[in-house]
PDB file of C-alpha atoms in Angstrom:
ATOM      1  CA  UNK A   1      87.675 120.573 129.157  1.00  0.00           C
ATOM      2  CA  UNK A   2      90.697 123.033 129.838  1.00  0.00           C
ATOM      3  CA  UNK A   3      93.135 120.430 130.673  1.00  0.00           C
ATOM      4  CA  UNK A   4      93.026 119.107 127.391  1.00  0.00           C
ATOM      5  CA  UNK A   5      93.167 122.226 125.414  1.00  0.00           C
ATOM      6  CA  UNK A   6      96.778 122.791 126.736  1.00  0.00           C
ATOM      7  CA  UNK A   7      97.757 119.168 126.037  1.00  0.00           C
ATOM      8  CA  UNK A   8      96.539 119.126 122.588  1.00  0.00           C
ATOM      9  CA  UNK A   9      98.301 122.777 122.322  1.00  0.00           C
ATOM     10  CA  UNK A  10     101.711 121.872 123.712  1.00  0.00           C
ATOM     11  CA  UNK A  11     101.063 117.824 121.566  1.00  0.00           C
ATOM     12  CA  UNK A  12     100.962 121.039 118.478  1.00  0.00           C
ATOM     13  CA  UNK A  13     103.855 123.627 119.862  1.00  0.00           C
ATOM     14  CA  UNK A  14     106.088 120.114 120.112  1.00  0.00           C
ATOM     15  CA  UNK A  15     105.497 118.480 116.899  1.00  0.00           C
ATOM     16  CA  UNK A  16     106.370 121.925 115.208  1.00  0.00           C
ATOM     17  CA  UNK A  17     109.248 122.410 117.033  1.00  0.00           C
ATOM     18  CA  UNK A  18     110.250 118.819 115.782  1.00  0.00           C
ATOM     19  CA  UNK A  19     109.273 119.491 112.142  1.00  0.00           C
ATOM     20  CA  UNK A  20     112.567 120.895 111.185  1.00  0.00           C
ATOM     21  CA  UNK A  21     114.312 118.063 112.553  1.00  0.00           C
ATOM     22  CA  UNK A  22     112.137 115.679 110.715  1.00  0.00           C
ATOM     23  CA  UNK A  23     114.373 117.330 107.662  1.00  0.00           C
ATOM     24  CA  UNK A  24     117.705 116.227 108.843  1.00  0.00           C
ATOM     25  CA  UNK A  25     120.906 115.519 106.674  1.00  0.00           C
ATOM     26  CA  UNK A  26     121.020 112.101 105.569  1.00  0.00           C
ATOM     27  CA  UNK A  27     124.748 111.811 105.678  1.00  0.00           C
ATOM     28  CA  UNK A  28     126.241 108.722 106.280  1.00  0.00           C
ATOM     29  CA  UNK A  29     121.596 107.410 106.068  1.00  0.00           C
ATOM     30  CA  UNK A  30     121.101 104.179 104.192  1.00  0.00           C
ATOM     31  CA  UNK A  31     117.731 104.143 102.090  1.00  0.00           C
ATOM     32  CA  UNK A  32     114.999 102.734  99.860  1.00  0.00           C
ATOM     33  CA  UNK A  33     112.499 104.598  97.426  1.00  0.00           C
ATOM     34  CA  UNK A  34     109.666 103.106  95.967  1.00  0.00           C
ATOM     35  CA  UNK A  35     107.963 105.413  92.885  1.00  0.00           C
ATOM     36  CA  UNK A  36     105.293 105.177  90.406  1.00  0.00           C
ATOM     37  CA  UNK A  37     103.951 108.385  87.917  1.00  0.00           C
ATOM     38  CA  UNK A  38     103.503 108.943  84.294  1.00  0.00           C
ATOM     39  CA  UNK A  39     106.462 108.050  81.048  1.00  0.00           C
ATOM     40  CA  UNK A  40     106.064 110.263  77.486  1.00  0.00           C
ATOM     41  CA  UNK A  41     107.943 108.877  75.490  1.00  0.00           C
ATOM     42  CA  UNK A  42     109.421 110.485  72.263  1.00  0.00           C
ATOM     43  CA  UNK A  43     108.191 108.880  68.197  1.00  0.00           C
ATOM     44  CA  UNK A  44     110.477 106.563  66.979  1.00  0.00           C
ATOM     45  CA  UNK A  45     110.119 104.891  63.728  1.00  0.00           C
ATOM     46  CA  UNK A  46     109.041 100.911  61.862  1.00  0.00           C
ATOM     47  CA  UNK A  47     109.847 100.823  58.251  1.00  0.00           C
ATOM     48  CA  UNK A  48     109.830 104.525  57.628  1.00  0.00           C
ATOM     49  CA  UNK A  49     105.900 104.729  59.760  1.00  0.00           C
ATOM     50  CA  UNK A  50     106.756 107.328  62.622  1.00  0.00           C
ATOM     51  CA  UNK A  51     104.710 105.670  65.644  1.00  0.00           C
ATOM     52  CA  UNK A  52     103.165 107.978  68.060  1.00  0.00           C
ATOM     53  CA  UNK A  53     103.565 106.576  71.835  1.00  0.00           C
ATOM     54  CA  UNK A  54     100.645 106.982  74.409  1.00  0.00           C
ATOM     55  CA  UNK A  55     101.741 108.207  77.906  1.00  0.00           C
ATOM     56  CA  UNK A  56     102.122 105.401  79.839  1.00  0.00           C
ATOM     57  CA  UNK A  57     102.682 103.916  83.011  1.00  0.00           C
ATOM     58  CA  UNK A  58     106.064 103.343  85.312  1.00  0.00           C
ATOM     59  CA  UNK A  59     106.990 101.925  88.795  1.00  0.00           C
ATOM     60  CA  UNK A  60     110.053 101.167  90.596  1.00  0.00           C
ATOM     61  CA  UNK A  61     112.445 101.600  93.119  1.00  0.00           C
ATOM     62  CA  UNK A  62     115.733 101.856  94.463  1.00  0.00           C
ATOM     63  CA  UNK A  63     118.182 102.777  96.977  1.00  0.00           C
ATOM     64  CA  UNK A  64     119.416 106.012  98.030  1.00  0.00           C
ATOM     65  CA  UNK A  65     122.400 107.022 100.505  1.00  0.00           C
ATOM     66  CA  UNK A  66     123.687 109.602 102.054  1.00  0.00           C
ATOM     67  CA  UNK A  67     127.632 110.819 101.657  1.00  0.00           C
ATOM     68  CA  UNK A  68     127.919 114.270 102.847  1.00  0.00           C
ATOM     69  CA  UNK A  69     124.957 117.016 104.183  1.00  0.00           C
ATOM     70  CA  UNK A  70     124.323 118.025 100.614  1.00  0.00           C
ATOM     71  CA  UNK A  71     125.590 114.701  98.180  1.00  0.00           C
ATOM     72  CA  UNK A  72     123.570 111.386  97.460  1.00  0.00           C
ATOM     73  CA  UNK A  73     124.108 108.528  95.291  1.00  0.00           C
ATOM     74  CA  UNK A  74     121.541 106.307  94.333  1.00  0.00           C
ATOM     75  CA  UNK A  75     120.573 103.362  92.008  1.00  0.00           C
ATOM     76  CA  UNK A  76     117.278 103.234  90.507  1.00  0.00           C
ATOM     77  CA  UNK A  77     115.093 100.182  88.569  1.00  0.00           C
ATOM     78  CA  UNK A  78     112.281 101.276  86.870  1.00  0.00           C
ATOM     79  CA  UNK A  79     109.819 100.003  84.070  1.00  0.00           C
ATOM     80  CA  UNK A  80     107.753 101.775  81.966  1.00  0.00           C
ATOM     81  CA  UNK A  81     104.647  99.652  79.396  1.00  0.00           C
ATOM     82  CA  UNK A  82     103.030 101.908  76.766  1.00  0.00           C
ATOM     83  CA  UNK A  83     100.787 101.408  73.485  1.00  0.00           C
ATOM     84  CA  UNK A  84     101.103 103.237  70.221  1.00  0.00           C
ATOM     85  CA  UNK A  85      99.886 103.986  67.518  1.00  0.00           C
ATOM     86  CA  UNK A  86     101.324 104.910  63.198  1.00  0.00           C
ATOM     87  CA  UNK A  87      99.968 107.959  62.067  1.00  0.00           C
ATOM     88  CA  UNK A  88      97.011 106.892  60.621  1.00  0.00           C
ATOM     89  CA  UNK A  89      95.284 105.635  63.742  1.00  0.00           C
ATOM     90  CA  UNK A  90      96.022 102.077  62.730  1.00  0.00           C
ATOM     91  CA  UNK A  91      98.350 100.405  66.538  1.00  0.00           C
ATOM     92  CA  UNK A  92     101.514  99.885  66.526  1.00  0.00           C
ATOM     93  CA  UNK A  93     101.773  97.933  69.270  1.00  0.00           C
ATOM     94  CA  UNK A  94     102.759  97.519  72.813  1.00  0.00           C
ATOM     95  CA  UNK A  95     106.608  98.703  74.088  1.00  0.00           C
ATOM     96  CA  UNK A  96     107.953  98.145  77.596  1.00  0.00           C
ATOM     97  CA  UNK A  97     111.612  99.389  78.950  1.00  0.00           C
ATOM     98  CA  UNK A  98     113.739  99.095  81.957  1.00  0.00           C
ATOM     99  CA  UNK A  99     115.872 101.145  83.196  1.00  0.00           C
ATOM    100  CA  UNK A 100     118.864 100.208  85.122  1.00  0.00           C
ATOM    101  CA  UNK A 101     119.508 104.103  86.688  1.00  0.00           C
ATOM    102  CA  UNK A 102     123.610 104.919  88.098  1.00  0.00           C
ATOM    103  CA  UNK A 103     122.885 108.355  90.064  1.00  0.00           C
ATOM    104  CA  UNK A 104     123.736 111.774  92.339  1.00  0.00           C
ATOM    105  CA  UNK A 105     122.041 114.076  94.153  1.00  0.00           C
ATOM    106  CA  UNK A 106     122.765 117.470  95.202  1.00  0.00           C
ATOM    107  CA  UNK A 107     120.507 118.245  98.337  1.00  0.00           C
ATOM    108  CA  UNK A 108     119.842 121.831  99.260  1.00  0.00           C
ATOM    109  CA  UNK A 109     119.422 122.969 102.969  1.00  0.00           C
ATOM    110  CA  UNK A 110     116.430 121.557 104.246  1.00  0.00           C
ATOM    111  CA  UNK A 111     113.251 124.361 104.146  1.00  0.00           C
ATOM    112  CA  UNK A 112     111.708 122.579 107.678  1.00  0.00           C
ATOM    113  CA  UNK A 113     110.310 119.121 106.206  1.00  0.00           C
ATOM    114  CA  UNK A 114     110.782 119.679 102.660  1.00  0.00           C
ATOM    115  CA  UNK A 115     114.187 119.199 100.319  1.00  0.00           C
ATOM    116  CA  UNK A 116     114.330 119.943  97.272  1.00  0.00           C
ATOM    117  CA  UNK A 117     117.081 117.958  95.142  1.00  0.00           C
ATOM    118  CA  UNK A 118     118.461 118.202  91.462  1.00  0.00           C
ATOM    119  CA  UNK A 119     120.531 114.784  90.051  1.00  0.00           C
ATOM    120  CA  UNK A 120     122.161 113.731  87.223  1.00  0.00           C
ATOM    121  CA  UNK A 121     123.592 109.630  86.013  1.00  0.00           C
ATOM    122  CA  UNK A 122     123.866 107.192  83.593  1.00  0.00           C
ATOM    123  CA  UNK A 123     121.500 104.624  82.839  1.00  0.00           C
ATOM    124  CA  UNK A 124     121.042 101.790  80.436  1.00  0.00           C
ATOM    125  CA  UNK A 125     117.944 101.340  78.491  1.00  0.00           C
ATOM    126  CA  UNK A 126     116.973  97.563  78.254  1.00  0.00           C
ATOM    127  CA  UNK A 127     113.858  97.978  75.096  1.00  0.00           C
ATOM    128  CA  UNK A 128     111.022  94.852  74.167  1.00  0.00           C
ATOM    129  CA  UNK A 129     108.642  95.837  70.959  1.00  0.00           C
ATOM    130  CA  UNK A 130     106.401  93.380  70.312  1.00  0.00           C
ATOM    131  CA  UNK A 131     107.876  90.476  68.795  1.00  0.00           C
ATOM    132  CA  UNK A 132     110.937  92.411  67.469  1.00  0.00           C
ATOM    133  CA  UNK A 133     114.743  92.730  69.192  1.00  0.00           C
ATOM    134  CA  UNK A 134     115.414  96.267  70.367  1.00  0.00           C
ATOM    135  CA  UNK A 135     119.621  96.976  71.340  1.00  0.00           C
ATOM    136  CA  UNK A 136     119.926  97.467  74.355  1.00  0.00           C
ATOM    137  CA  UNK A 137     121.571 101.248  74.842  1.00  0.00           C
ATOM    138  CA  UNK A 138     122.807 103.258  76.830  1.00  0.00           C
ATOM    139  CA  UNK A 139     122.040 107.456  78.075  1.00  0.00           C
ATOM    140  CA  UNK A 140     122.249 109.694  80.542  1.00  0.00           C
ATOM    141  CA  UNK A 141     119.048 111.590  82.472  1.00  0.00           C
ATOM    142  CA  UNK A 142     119.198 114.605  84.852  1.00  0.00           C
ATOM    143  CA  UNK A 143     116.070 115.294  87.492  1.00  0.00           C
ATOM    144  CA  UNK A 144     114.804 117.380  90.226  1.00  0.00           C
ATOM    145  CA  UNK A 145     112.474 116.517  92.848  1.00  0.00           C
ATOM    146  CA  UNK A 146     111.003 117.303  96.594  1.00  0.00           C
ATOM    147  CA  UNK A 147     111.140 115.175  99.241  1.00  0.00           C
ATOM    148  CA  UNK A 148     108.963 115.971 102.104  1.00  0.00           C
ATOM    149  CA  UNK A 149     109.386 114.375 105.218  1.00  0.00           C
ATOM    150  CA  UNK A 150     106.553 113.128 107.514  1.00  0.00           C
ATOM    151  CA  UNK A 151     108.972 111.504 110.079  1.00  0.00           C
ATOM    152  CA  UNK A 152     113.355 111.040 110.519  1.00  0.00           C
ATOM    153  CA  UNK A 153     113.523 108.327 108.405  1.00  0.00           C
ATOM    154  CA  UNK A 154     109.913 108.350 106.294  1.00  0.00           C
ATOM    155  CA  UNK A 155     109.331 111.321 103.355  1.00  0.00           C
ATOM    156  CA  UNK A 156     107.006 111.365 100.627  1.00  0.00           C
ATOM    157  CA  UNK A 157     109.082 111.733  97.293  1.00  0.00           C
ATOM    158  CA  UNK A 158     107.795 114.272  93.971  1.00  0.00           C
ATOM    159  CA  UNK A 159     110.611 113.967  90.759  1.00  0.00           C
ATOM    160  CA  UNK A 160     110.653 115.149  87.173  1.00  0.00           C
ATOM    161  CA  UNK A 161     113.311 112.523  85.637  1.00  0.00           C
ATOM    162  CA  UNK A 162     114.453 113.335  81.265  1.00  0.00           C
ATOM    163  CA  UNK A 163     115.830 110.116  80.122  1.00  0.00           C
ATOM    164  CA  UNK A 164     117.843 111.170  76.587  1.00  0.00           C
ATOM    165  CA  UNK A 165     119.585 108.307  75.004  1.00  0.00           C
ATOM    166  CA  UNK A 166     120.097 107.679  71.611  1.00  0.00           C
ATOM    167  CA  UNK A 167     117.976 105.932  69.192  1.00  0.00           C
ATOM    168  CA  UNK A 168     118.897 102.264  68.763  1.00  0.00           C
ATOM    169  CA  UNK A 169     117.610  99.617  66.193  1.00  0.00           C
ATOM    170  CA  UNK A 170     114.304  97.676  65.980  1.00  0.00           C
ATOM    171  CA  UNK A 171     115.208  94.569  63.897  1.00  0.00           C
ATOM    172  CA  UNK A 172     112.618  91.508  63.403  1.00  0.00           C
ATOM    173  CA  UNK A 173     111.500  89.293  59.737  1.00  0.00           C
ATOM    174  CA  UNK A 174     108.967  92.282  59.043  1.00  0.00           C
ATOM    175  CA  UNK A 175     111.427  94.733  59.205  1.00  0.00           C
ATOM    176  CA  UNK A 176     113.649  97.031  61.006  1.00  0.00           C
ATOM    177  CA  UNK A 177     112.824 100.973  62.160  1.00  0.00           C
ATOM    178  CA  UNK A 178     114.125 102.967  64.603  1.00  0.00           C
ATOM    179  CA  UNK A 179     113.406 103.089  68.716  1.00  0.00           C
ATOM    180  CA  UNK A 180     114.088 106.764  71.397  1.00  0.00           C
ATOM    181  CA  UNK A 181     114.176 105.498  74.125  1.00  0.00           C
ATOM    182  CA  UNK A 182     114.411 109.181  75.561  1.00  0.00           C
ATOM    183  CA  UNK A 183     111.306 110.430  77.595  1.00  0.00           C
ATOM    184  CA  UNK A 184     110.692 112.650  80.334  1.00  0.00           C
ATOM    185  CA  UNK A 185     108.743 110.823  83.305  1.00  0.00           C
ATOM    186  CA  UNK A 186     107.069 112.126  86.496  1.00  0.00           C
ATOM    187  CA  UNK A 187     106.728 109.866  89.320  1.00  0.00           C
ATOM    188  CA  UNK A 188     105.492 109.964  92.732  1.00  0.00           C
ATOM    189  CA  UNK A 189     106.618 107.631  95.722  1.00  0.00           C
ATOM    190  CA  UNK A 190     108.088 107.342  99.184  1.00  0.00           C
ATOM    191  CA  UNK A 191     111.908 107.271 100.711  1.00  0.00           C
ATOM    192  CA  UNK A 192     111.790 104.478 104.126  1.00  0.00           C
ATOM    193  CA  UNK A 193     115.292 105.830 105.966  1.00  0.00           C
ATOM    194  CA  UNK A 194     117.028 102.084 107.271  1.00  0.00           C
ATOM    195  CA  UNK A 195     119.096 104.239 109.506  1.00  0.00           C
TER     196      UNK A 195
END
């Protein structure tokens, strides 16, 4: 029993001592990210009626590459879906937005296994609303998040990302309106580094 306790203490000491190494620099390393979460979109309008969106679901993934000890570039594709209502309570229909996002991160010095980061970049937003035609638009994003390294090659991640984009046209035989693709997204996921 005493040997088992000593062995357990040694294992705990070794794992604590290697904890800071697990959040090592990602310089020259490539990885993949999978994420899922919630989106809070902005209001839109159709035929002068305000459209109030519901909180929706967002998910997707992408690639990340560490340029040096503090900066990384990433490419993400996410898809969000959400319903909406008119102010009088009637159903206004569902929206879908696919976001092709290219950005950079500034990664702060690791604190043990925790690596906070901030980011910004460019977004191409492809949107759909019922059977209506919605123009594609370009926007920008700012983000902040944290990676928690479980192992040197595996981290769990949480991120808040604000997407800011100009309104775009909604057109159909039933009329026209303005779609606002801006949103605030909160996601959780995993990152796996290949090398």
